[in-house]
């Protein structure tokens, strides 16, 4: 499989390709080649540093969507054991765009809920590219209630472009399914740890996307609206998504600054797909650390603190009415 | 975010939202009904709760009229009127957010899109709110989220029923994630009220979309909508683009929401007050006691 | 509208028609006519008495299905005021075969849930002839939970041939929807009074068909299976439904004898459709009387007694295992 | 009532229930697999949990084998073995019920269709039951209803997990309304267990229909089914007559139930024990404490 190249990486990739070409030539027959290769290598190095040193918000969005980026399935197989999937909403269908499971992390039994993008086209079609239908949210809610009933902490993994805006989805109550998730999650009597591993697209992410801790990967985003749709509204031009991405304050850094996210898991230069294993491992230990702290808290206090945490979000001025 | 879809729709299809809102027009004006194209005298329109006497088209109403339509005369006392947007992201892409808010405040006289307060309906104490579509499309940012949350908290504290007339384009994107989180915040407050066994009735009016529909708007015990109101999560234009075919007639209309099991009924504007009062009579009968069970309705 | 004639009434109706013909003749011109009319009147009287005196189970089933029999809508409009319908399951649809409403009976606020047959063909098509889909049961369950939340007693009216055995109904979880109603109803913390007003067809009736009191109309039936289907299984012949009806012990009398029903509301000779008003009024006062008693009971006790009531149903022998 | 449909189906379509049940056949017998028509040696069939090694067809199992398949060896102790049917309606239409029951008792050696008792699964204390289709189509009358109810009550009292392997033609019509009411009775007992925060896992096997599906069978926290098991409310023949067209392939199969969101998964017979043990490990971890919330799952 050819490496997937993100738009902003193109200059670097072109240079890297040129370098590879030179290296393929016969050094012995070309006296200046060695020096030229050395120069180019330095230049590639320099460009790589500047390119990846401080990604722009829009570049991070692209990284978060990289097809080789580690996905819910990767975290599940690397970090969790004894996984038993919970399927279906007991009313209409089983939505493969959201997975729910009983699973064990470092010896701790939890319920995992995550958006599930596919790795292959076939998988992605079955999973609707990770965009849930109402029954996906209803399955998630069933899993939350099961966790509550049996005192299991909930771990959620966010990676969706958003809830699917289809005709039948509207008819089957997409808004209702999301709202009920929000209400249930807000008052769940067990610890809830959320990890933004990739895309955090609006209401479809939020439905399983808040709790007692929010851990963001460095290049994951979480946004009220996609940069493209925002650009469409602001400029009638999706090509201006980069500007929108900056305006929306959707990066992990922004979320910490706004008091919404708690911590950031660093990624290797260029993104988690460059070297997934340490990123996945770090996520595992951050989740465990968060659960270690939260497990000591009784449920009434958890519910109270989660409410206060939400209650504090919002910035406004207040004068005597 | 559907606000834009909404405006697009309006241009393209002569949708039934009118830019001139009845409440802000003088009585002596003539206007054209977008439902039947007849010319109406504003005085007549105002007297019939801004419903067209010929075709039943429900004109948009401003928040204060929405509340006046429901509560006992003179019973409404506003709360949290001093909350205003702080432009936390310094959002200046395309059109500066601060400027949009300032313009909305000037043209509407409101501090933001939500008006909330205490009132009684047929003597039943309520915490009532209404959203005003003129104010940045009644989108929910920090102020709307905070006011709605405080409204639920007021209901809980003073054992009142919550009643909200909802219209909205969705989350207010100019406040980014702070807006999105208001969905969770308002849902959490609604859930607390529910756990305490206190009633919440919502009335969805034209248009209600996006993150507002997908949070507090639909978490009510009983949900009504006005005739012809369009309600959904994704805006119709986005749905059309997604499915690449035209939408069925009546898609996302209040009438189709009843068929699809999402709301309890479509209620004529003139009958709303009576209907809500009747419902509260049932659900507030035991307001003084604690509920037998924290139901999961 | 011509009067609907039940099979077993045919001999009587024929005699009545003959009598009407005679009465239309000119008495003056036919000297023996008056005597003949008198004889026939006596015979009609005698036949009516014997026909309606003790209806067989199968005859009662026919009466319970009589198109002019008072239906849920009739009880609703005659007995209840301030009716606010609750519609929809908040997930898929609003099933018109089951109605749920906030309603007031004799000044007492309740939640009414009932199967709803139509009066006209058009109504019946819309209401699927009173055979609920899964979303009907899910709406009923939503209404039950609303009643629980707000401490309102529940009154249910049974009149269905059964849950609809359609393809999509199976796919949308007909069994699941019914089972969840049963579980919810069994533990509802408010009084539940059930009235069998017409047909009580199997699981589709049971889903809203048990509680703290079961009041049966004299000619209503309640059965584990329809007499026709039972005959099909036993004799491969639906025409032998009469025998099955007798074997199934499905009449109001049978139910009282089996300890399942509490009381019987008498009907006029020939059935409630002959004179609905007093029957409907009697049902109203029986419901009120039952609620008067039950309203004094706290919810824990109600739940306990309802469980014990169910617990006692069943006949078996027990020897040391 | 679907039992009959069931038999009809079997004749007409060579359905996958075999009249000879593996557990009752001697090892030295050869039999034909209804799945692939291959001839199998009963000894091999028995050794592979009665699953065809060629086509994965799951043969019917008797109740005691169902239980043995799941529990720790030697841990099962039967309860309520002395309950027998009393023929309360003196049901004698067509074939006297008492006679059917007597014949079933003789041919199966069971007292009725349900076998229940205490056991452990991977050391976790369970209240376990299984239904035996040979006994009047594993239909639920007073005895099955009572035994299932007592099983849930035992689980509640001794804080055990409930595990039931379900197969059934539905309610036992020969006991009339007493049978129908067992649906409510077993559902009530399952609900009590749920409110106490104790787990219940059901395993649906071929065939599960009617009033049993529509009561305790599907009220479990986690529901599994065996491959190819047919599960529904109305029997396939009745559905076919109702819709007046032929049924889609796989209708009411365990695999389609997963797609339609009704069960958590299809599990190979050989893996059932491990899967159930794993689930109980999660749901019984806190068996000693009281649950934080009486969830409504
Ligand atoms: Zn008009
Ligand atoms: Zn085979």
PDB file of C-alpha atoms in Angstrom, chain C residues 13 54 79 192 252 267 274:
ATOM      1  CA  UNK C  13     -83.085 -12.548  13.144  1.00  0.00           C
ATOM      2  CA  UNK C  54     -76.364 -18.569  28.398  1.00  0.00           C
ATOM      3  CA  UNK C  79     -65.976   8.453  30.912  1.00  0.00           C
ATOM      4  CA  UNK C 192     -52.920  -0.514  37.677  1.00  0.00           C
ATOM      5  CA  UNK C 252     -64.918 -13.862  32.006  1.00  0.00           C
ATOM      6  CA  UNK C 267     -73.986  -6.871  29.641  1.00  0.00           C
ATOM      7  CA  UNK C 274     -77.415  -3.506  22.289  1.00  0.00           C
TER       8      UNK C 274
END
